[in-house]
Coordinates of C-alpha atoms in Angstrom, one line a residue:
X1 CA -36.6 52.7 44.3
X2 CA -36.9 51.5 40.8
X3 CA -37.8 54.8 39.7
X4 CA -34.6 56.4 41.0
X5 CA -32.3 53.8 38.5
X6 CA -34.2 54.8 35.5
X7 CA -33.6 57.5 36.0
X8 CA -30.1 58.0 36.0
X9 CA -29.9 55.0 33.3
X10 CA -32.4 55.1 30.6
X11 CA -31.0 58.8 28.9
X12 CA -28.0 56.9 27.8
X13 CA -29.0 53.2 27.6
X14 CA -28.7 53.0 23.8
X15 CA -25.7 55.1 23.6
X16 CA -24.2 52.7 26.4
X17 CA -25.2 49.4 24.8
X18 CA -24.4 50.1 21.6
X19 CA -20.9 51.3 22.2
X20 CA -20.4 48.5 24.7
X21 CA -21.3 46.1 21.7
X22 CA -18.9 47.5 19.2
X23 CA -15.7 47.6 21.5
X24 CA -15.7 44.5 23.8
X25 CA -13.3 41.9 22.3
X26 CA -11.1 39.7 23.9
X27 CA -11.1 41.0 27.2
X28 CA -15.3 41.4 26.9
X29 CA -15.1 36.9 26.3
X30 CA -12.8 36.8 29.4
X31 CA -15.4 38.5 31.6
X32 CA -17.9 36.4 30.1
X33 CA -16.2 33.5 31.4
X34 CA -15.8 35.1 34.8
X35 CA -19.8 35.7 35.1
X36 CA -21.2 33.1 33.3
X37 CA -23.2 30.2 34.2
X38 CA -19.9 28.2 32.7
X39 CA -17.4 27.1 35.8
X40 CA -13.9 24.8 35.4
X41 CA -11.8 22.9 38.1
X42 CA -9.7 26.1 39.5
X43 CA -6.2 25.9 38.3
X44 CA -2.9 25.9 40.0
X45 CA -0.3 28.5 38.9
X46 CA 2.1 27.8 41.7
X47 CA 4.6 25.9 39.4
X48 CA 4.9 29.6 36.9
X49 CA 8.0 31.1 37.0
X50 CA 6.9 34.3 38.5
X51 CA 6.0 32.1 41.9
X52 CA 8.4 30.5 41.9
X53 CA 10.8 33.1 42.1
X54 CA 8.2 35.2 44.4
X55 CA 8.5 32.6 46.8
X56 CA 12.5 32.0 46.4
X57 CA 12.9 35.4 47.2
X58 CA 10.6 35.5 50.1
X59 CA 12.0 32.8 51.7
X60 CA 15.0 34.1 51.3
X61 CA 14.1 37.0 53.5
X62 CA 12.8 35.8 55.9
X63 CA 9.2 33.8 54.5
X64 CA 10.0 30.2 55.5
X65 CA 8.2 29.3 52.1
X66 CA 8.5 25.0 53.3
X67 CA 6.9 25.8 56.7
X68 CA 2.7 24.0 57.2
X69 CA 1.3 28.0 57.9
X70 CA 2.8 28.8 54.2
X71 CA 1.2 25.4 52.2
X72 CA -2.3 26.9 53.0
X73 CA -2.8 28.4 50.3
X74 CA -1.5 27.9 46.6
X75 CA -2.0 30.8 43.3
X76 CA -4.8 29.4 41.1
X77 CA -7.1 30.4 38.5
X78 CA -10.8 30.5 39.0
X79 CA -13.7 30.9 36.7
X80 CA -15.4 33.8 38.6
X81 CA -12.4 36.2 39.2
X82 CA -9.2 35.2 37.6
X83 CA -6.2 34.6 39.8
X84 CA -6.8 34.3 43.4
X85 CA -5.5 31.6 46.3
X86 CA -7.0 28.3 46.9
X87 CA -6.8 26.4 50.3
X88 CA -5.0 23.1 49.6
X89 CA -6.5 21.9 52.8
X90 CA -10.1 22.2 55.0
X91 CA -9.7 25.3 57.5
X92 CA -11.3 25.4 60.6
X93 CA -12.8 28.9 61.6
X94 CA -9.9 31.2 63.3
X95 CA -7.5 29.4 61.1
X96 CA -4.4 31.3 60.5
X97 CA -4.2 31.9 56.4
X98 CA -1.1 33.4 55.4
X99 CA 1.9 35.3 57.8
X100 CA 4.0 37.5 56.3
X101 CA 7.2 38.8 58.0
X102 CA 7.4 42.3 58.4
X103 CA 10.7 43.1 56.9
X104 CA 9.1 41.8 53.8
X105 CA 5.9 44.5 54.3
X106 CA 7.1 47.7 51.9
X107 CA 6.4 50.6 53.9
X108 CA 6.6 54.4 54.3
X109 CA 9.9 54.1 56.6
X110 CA 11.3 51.1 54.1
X111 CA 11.1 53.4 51.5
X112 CA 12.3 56.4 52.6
X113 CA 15.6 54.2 54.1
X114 CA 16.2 53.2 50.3
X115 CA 15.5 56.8 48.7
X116 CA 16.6 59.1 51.6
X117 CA 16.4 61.9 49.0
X118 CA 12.8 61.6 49.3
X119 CA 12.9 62.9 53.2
X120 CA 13.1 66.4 51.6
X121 CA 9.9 66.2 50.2
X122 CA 6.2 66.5 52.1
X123 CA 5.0 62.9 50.5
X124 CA 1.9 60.8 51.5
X125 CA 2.5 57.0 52.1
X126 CA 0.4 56.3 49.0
X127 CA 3.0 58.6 47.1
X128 CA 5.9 57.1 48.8
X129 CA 5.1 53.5 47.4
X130 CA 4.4 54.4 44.0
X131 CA 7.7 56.2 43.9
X132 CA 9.4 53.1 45.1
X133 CA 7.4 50.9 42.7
X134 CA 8.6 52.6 39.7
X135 CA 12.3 53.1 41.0
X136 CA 12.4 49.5 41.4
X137 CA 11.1 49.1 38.0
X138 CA 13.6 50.9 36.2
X139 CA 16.6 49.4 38.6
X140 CA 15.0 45.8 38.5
X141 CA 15.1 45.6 42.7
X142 CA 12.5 43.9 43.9
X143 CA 11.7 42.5 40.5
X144 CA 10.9 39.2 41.7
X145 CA 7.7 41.2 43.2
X146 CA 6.4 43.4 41.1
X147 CA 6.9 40.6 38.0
X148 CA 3.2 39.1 40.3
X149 CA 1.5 42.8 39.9
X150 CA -1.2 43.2 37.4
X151 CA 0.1 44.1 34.2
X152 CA -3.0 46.8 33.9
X153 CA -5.8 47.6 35.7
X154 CA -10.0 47.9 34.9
X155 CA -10.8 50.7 37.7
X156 CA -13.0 53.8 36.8
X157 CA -10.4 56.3 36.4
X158 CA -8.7 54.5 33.3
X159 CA -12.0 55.1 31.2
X160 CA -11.2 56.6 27.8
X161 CA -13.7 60.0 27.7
X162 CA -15.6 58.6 24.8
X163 CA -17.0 55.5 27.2
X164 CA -16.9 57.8 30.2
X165 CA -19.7 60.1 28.2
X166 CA -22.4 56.8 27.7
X167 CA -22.0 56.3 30.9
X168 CA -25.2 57.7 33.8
X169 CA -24.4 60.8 35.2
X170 CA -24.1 60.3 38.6
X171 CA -21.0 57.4 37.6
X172 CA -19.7 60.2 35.0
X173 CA -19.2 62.4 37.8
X174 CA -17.5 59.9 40.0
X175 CA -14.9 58.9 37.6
X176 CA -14.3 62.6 36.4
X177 CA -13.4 63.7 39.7
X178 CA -11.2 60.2 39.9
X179 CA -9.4 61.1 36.8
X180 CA -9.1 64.6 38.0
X181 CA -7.2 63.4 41.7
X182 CA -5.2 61.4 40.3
X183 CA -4.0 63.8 37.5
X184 CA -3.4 66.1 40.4
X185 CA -0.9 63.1 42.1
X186 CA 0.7 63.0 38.9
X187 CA 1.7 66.4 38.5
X188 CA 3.2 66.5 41.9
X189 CA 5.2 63.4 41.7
X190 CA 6.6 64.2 38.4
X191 CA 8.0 67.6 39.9
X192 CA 9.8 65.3 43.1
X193 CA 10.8 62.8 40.1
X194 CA 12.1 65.5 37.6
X195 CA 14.0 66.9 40.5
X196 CA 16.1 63.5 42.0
X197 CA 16.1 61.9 38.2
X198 CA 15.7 64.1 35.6
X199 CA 14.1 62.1 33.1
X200 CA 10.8 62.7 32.3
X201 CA 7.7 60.5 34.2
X202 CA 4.6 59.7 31.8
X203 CA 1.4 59.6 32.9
X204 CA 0.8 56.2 32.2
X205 CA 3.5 54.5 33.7
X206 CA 2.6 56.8 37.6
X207 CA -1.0 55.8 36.7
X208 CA 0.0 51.8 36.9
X209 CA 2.1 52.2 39.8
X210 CA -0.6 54.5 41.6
X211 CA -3.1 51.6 40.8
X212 CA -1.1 49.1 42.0
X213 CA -1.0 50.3 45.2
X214 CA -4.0 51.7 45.2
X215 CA -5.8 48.1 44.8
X216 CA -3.4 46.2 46.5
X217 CA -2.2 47.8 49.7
X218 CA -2.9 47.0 53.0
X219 CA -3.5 48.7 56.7
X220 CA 0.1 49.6 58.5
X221 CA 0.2 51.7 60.8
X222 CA 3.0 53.7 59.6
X223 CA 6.5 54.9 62.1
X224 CA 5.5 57.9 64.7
X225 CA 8.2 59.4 62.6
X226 CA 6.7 59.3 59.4
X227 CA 2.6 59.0 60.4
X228 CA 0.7 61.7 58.7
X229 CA -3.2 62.3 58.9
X230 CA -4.9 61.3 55.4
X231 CA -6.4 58.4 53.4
X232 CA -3.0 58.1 51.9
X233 CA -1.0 57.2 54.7
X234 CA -1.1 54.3 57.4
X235 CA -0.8 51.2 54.6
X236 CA 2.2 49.2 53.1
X237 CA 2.6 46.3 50.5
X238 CA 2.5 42.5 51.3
X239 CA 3.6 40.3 48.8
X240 CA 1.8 37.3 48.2
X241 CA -0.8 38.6 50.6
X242 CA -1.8 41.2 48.0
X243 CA -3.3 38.1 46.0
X244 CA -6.5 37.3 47.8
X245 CA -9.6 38.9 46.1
X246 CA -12.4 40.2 47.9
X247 CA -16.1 38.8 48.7
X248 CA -18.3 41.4 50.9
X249 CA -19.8 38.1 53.3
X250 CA -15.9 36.9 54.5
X251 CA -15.1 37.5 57.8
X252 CA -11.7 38.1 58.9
X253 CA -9.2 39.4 61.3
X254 CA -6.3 40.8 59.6
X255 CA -3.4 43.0 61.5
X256 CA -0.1 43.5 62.3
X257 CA 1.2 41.6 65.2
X258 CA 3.6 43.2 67.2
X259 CA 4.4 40.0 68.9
X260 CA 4.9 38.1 66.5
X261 CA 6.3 41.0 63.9
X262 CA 4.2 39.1 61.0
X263 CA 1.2 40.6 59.3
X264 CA -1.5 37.9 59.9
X265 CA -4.8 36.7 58.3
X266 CA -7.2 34.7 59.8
X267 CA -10.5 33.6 59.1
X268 CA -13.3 33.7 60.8
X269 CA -15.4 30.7 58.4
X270 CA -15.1 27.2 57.4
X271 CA -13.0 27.0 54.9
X272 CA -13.4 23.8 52.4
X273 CA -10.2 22.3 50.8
X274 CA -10.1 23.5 46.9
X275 CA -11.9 26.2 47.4
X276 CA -11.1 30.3 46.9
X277 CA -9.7 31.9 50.0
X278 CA -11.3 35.5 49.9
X279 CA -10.6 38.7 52.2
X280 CA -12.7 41.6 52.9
X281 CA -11.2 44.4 51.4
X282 CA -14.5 46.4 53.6
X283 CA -18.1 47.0 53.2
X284 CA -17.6 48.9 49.4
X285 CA -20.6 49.3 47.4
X286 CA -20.1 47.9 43.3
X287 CA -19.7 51.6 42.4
X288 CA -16.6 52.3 45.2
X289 CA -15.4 48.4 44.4
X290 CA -15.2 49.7 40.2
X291 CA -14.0 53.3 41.3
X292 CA -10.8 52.1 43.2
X293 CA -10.1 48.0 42.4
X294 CA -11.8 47.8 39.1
X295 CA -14.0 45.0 39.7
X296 CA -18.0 44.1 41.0
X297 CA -19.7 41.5 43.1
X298 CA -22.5 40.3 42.4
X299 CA -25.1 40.2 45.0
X300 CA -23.3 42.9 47.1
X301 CA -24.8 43.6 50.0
X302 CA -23.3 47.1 50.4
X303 CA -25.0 48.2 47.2
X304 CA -26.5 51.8 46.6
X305 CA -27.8 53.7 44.2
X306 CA -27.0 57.3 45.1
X307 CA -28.7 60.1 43.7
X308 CA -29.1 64.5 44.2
X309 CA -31.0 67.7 44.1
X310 CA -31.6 67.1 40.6
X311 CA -33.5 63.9 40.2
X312 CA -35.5 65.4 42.9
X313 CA -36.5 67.3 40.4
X314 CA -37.2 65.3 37.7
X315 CA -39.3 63.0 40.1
X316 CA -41.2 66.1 41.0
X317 CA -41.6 69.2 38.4
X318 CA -40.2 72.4 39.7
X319 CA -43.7 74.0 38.9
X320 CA -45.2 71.9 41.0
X321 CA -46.6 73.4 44.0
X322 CA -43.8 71.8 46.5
X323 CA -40.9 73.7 44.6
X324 CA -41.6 76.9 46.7
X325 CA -38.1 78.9 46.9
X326 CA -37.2 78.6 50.3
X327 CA -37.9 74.6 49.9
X328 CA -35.4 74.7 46.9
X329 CA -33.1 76.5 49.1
X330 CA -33.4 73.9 51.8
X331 CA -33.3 71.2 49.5
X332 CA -29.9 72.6 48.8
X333 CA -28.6 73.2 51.7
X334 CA -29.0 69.2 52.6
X335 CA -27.5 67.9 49.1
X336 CA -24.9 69.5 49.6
X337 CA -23.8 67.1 53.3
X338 CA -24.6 64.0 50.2
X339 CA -25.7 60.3 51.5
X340 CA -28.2 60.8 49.7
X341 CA -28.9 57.2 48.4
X342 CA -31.0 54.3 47.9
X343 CA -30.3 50.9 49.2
X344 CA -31.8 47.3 50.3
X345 CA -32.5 48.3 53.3
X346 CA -34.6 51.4 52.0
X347 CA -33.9 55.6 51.4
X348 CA -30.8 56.8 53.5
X349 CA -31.6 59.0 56.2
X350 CA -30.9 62.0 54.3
X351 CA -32.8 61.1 51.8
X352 CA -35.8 60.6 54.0
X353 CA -35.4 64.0 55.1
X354 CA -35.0 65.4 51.5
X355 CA -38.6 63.4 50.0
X356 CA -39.9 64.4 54.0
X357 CA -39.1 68.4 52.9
X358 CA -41.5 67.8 50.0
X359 CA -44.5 68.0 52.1
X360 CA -43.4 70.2 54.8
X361 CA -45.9 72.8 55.5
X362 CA -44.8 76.3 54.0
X363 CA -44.9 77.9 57.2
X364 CA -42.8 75.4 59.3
X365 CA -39.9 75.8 56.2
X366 CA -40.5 79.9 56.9
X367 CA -39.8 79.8 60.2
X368 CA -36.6 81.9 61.2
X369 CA -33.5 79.6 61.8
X370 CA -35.2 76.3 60.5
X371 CA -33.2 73.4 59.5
X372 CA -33.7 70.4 57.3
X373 CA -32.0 68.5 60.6
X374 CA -35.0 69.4 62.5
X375 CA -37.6 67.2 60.1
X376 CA -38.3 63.6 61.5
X377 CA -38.8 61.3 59.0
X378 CA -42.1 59.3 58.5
X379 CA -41.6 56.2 56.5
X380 CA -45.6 56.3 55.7
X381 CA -45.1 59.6 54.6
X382 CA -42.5 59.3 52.5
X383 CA -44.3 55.7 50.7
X384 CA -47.5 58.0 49.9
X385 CA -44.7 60.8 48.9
X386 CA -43.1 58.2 45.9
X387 CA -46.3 56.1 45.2
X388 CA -48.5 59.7 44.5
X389 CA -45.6 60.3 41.9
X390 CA -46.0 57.3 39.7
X391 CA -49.0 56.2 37.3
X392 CA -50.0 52.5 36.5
X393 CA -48.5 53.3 33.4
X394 CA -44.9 54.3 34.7
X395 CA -44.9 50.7 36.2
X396 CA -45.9 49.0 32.6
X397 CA -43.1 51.0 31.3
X398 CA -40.2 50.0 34.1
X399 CA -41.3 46.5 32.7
X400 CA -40.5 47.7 29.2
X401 CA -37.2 49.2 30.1
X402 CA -36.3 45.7 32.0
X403 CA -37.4 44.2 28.5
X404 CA -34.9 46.3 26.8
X405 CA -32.2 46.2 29.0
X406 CA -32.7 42.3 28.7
X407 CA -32.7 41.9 24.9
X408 CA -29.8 44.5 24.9
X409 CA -27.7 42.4 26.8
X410 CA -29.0 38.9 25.3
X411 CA -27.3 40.7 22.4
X412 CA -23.9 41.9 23.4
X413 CA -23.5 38.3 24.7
X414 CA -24.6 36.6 21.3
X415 CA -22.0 39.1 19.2
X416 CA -19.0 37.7 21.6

């Protein structure tokens, strides 16, 4: 539904591109090289000290860093994404791509074992890691490690307000309630840090230990002892593992095997030698994907475009006849259970229901104990519904906002 992105762009597509013009730099000519047409022969990084060591230490405990499993993949640079791993040999579906023992997997119970202080404290998994991230990077432990973390991160919450304000609403509101959570982890952690350590914890050092683990942990099922209900908990860190990027058409099998006592990867495609070894970090629209790992795919085919009660609104005037009260009140009373969005595959189902409560007879939304649940939605319908609402003359000027957005861009790419 073109008319639903216009929406929620165009009131601040000047604003956007203008301010997106004046402050890319550097980092603006990097991305340019990651999307661009432009591609170079991936380079290997394995030979950089920080590998080096990473593997030393590995192998050390316990990674047999010299063994055939451990060769099938090397650290490289690619033109699309930056650093990644590359197979250094053709992989047959179901191939095993990386092992990693699991007394090298940082978890909840690992943790906790190194800082027993931190058993007084209620503390999420999630919490627990970032703790031990930045105790180890104040004692150096572990510093063979973290030396391979990002050095800083592009997700939504790091946003400066003045680029979070050009921004549509609906991604505004996202990121605000982002910044917001994670604020709100600070302010806990720094209470349990103050407490054990004394010195003070800045927001900006928890904010690129949160993010690291945030982006790079993986599933664990954590201890019976220390399992805890939440989005926080049940995950640990994996180095080297933590290196493969994402692409939303791989197919893998990733786990803990108990057996075994490794955390395997295996994939379920052909794999050429040369080529990028990707993961799939789950089916994560582009707004989710820059919300908590700071990057996009293109041609995702998870993508949405999500929308509420208020562009309802704008597609059809309050004063219209459909804007009776109660309907209001129902419309409501749906937004507010969300999935409301559009995608490739066409209006979610509450959505459907929401456009379907538009042309609901008056005295089938009066009736005593009704429910937006109740209304079957007729695709037919719901295309007369969205075609009725636009002219000939909205479609001419979709094509002058795609004409705009084009020229816009042809420009920011010209001033780099």
């Amino acid at each position: 539904m073109v008319y639903v992105a216009i929406l929620i762009v165009v009131p601040n597509l000047f604003l956007f591109f203008f301010y997106f013009n004046e402050k890319m730099g550097r980092t603006s000519r990097i991305r340019k090289l990651r999307v661009g047409s432009q591609h170079f022969r991936p380079l290997v990084i394995d030979s950089n000290p920080e590998f080096v060591e990473l593997c030393k230490w590995m192998s050390a405990n316990g990674w047999n860093g010299a063994s055939k499993d451990c060769l099938k993949t090397k650290p490289a640079v690619f033109s699309d994404t930056g650093r990644g791993l590359m197979a250094m040999s053709n992989l047959a579906p179901n191939s095993l791509i990386v092992r990693i023992p699991k007394n090298l997997l940082i978890t909840k119970e690992k943790v906790i074992l190194q800082i027993p202080a931190l058993k007084n404290f209620k503390m999420t998994t999630a919490e627990c890691l970032t703790f031990f991230i930045l105790i180890s990077k104040i004692n150096g432990l572990y510093s063979s490690y973290l030396s391979t973390l990002p050095k800083s991160f592009s997700v939504g919450g790091l946003c400066e307000s003045q680029e979070v304000a050009v921004l549509p609403k609906v991604l505004q509101d996202k990121i605000l309630c982002n910044q917001s959570y994670v604020l709100e982890k600070y302010q806990n952690l720094v209470v349990i840090w103050e407490n054990l350590f004394g010195p003070t914890l800045t927001l900006e050092c928890f904010q690129w230990a949160w993010y690291c683990v945030n982006t790079r942990a993986v599933f664990y099922q954590d201890s019976d002892i220390f399992n805890m209900d939440g989005l926080e908990n049940n995950m640990a860190l994996a180095p080297y593992l933590d290196m493969f990027n994402h692409d939303p058409h791989v197919v893998v099998k990733a786990g803990f095997n108990k057996n075994s006592q490794y955390y395997e990867i295996r994939s379920s495609q052909k794999i050429k030698k040369h080529q990028q070894v990707f993961i799939n970090y789950g089916p994560h629209d582009n707004q989710k994907l820059f919300l908590e790992y700071g990057f996009i795919t293109p041609k995702n085919p998870h993508n949405v475009v999500e929308f509420g009660i208020n562009l309802l609104f704008d597609l059809f005037p309050v004063n219209s006849l459909c804007f009776v009260p109660n309907r209001i009140a129902l419309l409501k009373q749906l937004c507010k259970n969300g999935n409301l969005f559009y995608s490739e595959e066409g209006f979610s189902w509450n959505a459907q229901i929401a456009l379907m409560l538009l042309s609901c007879e008056d005295s089938q939304l009066s009736r005593k104990g009704f429910s937006p649940l109740e209304i079957i939605p007729d695709k037919d319908q719901i295309k007369l519904l969205v075609s009725s609402s636009t002219t000939s003359s909205f479609w001419v000027a979709k094509s002058l906002v795609k004409d705009i957005l084009n020229v816009l861009n042809a420009c920011v790419l010209d001033a780099e």
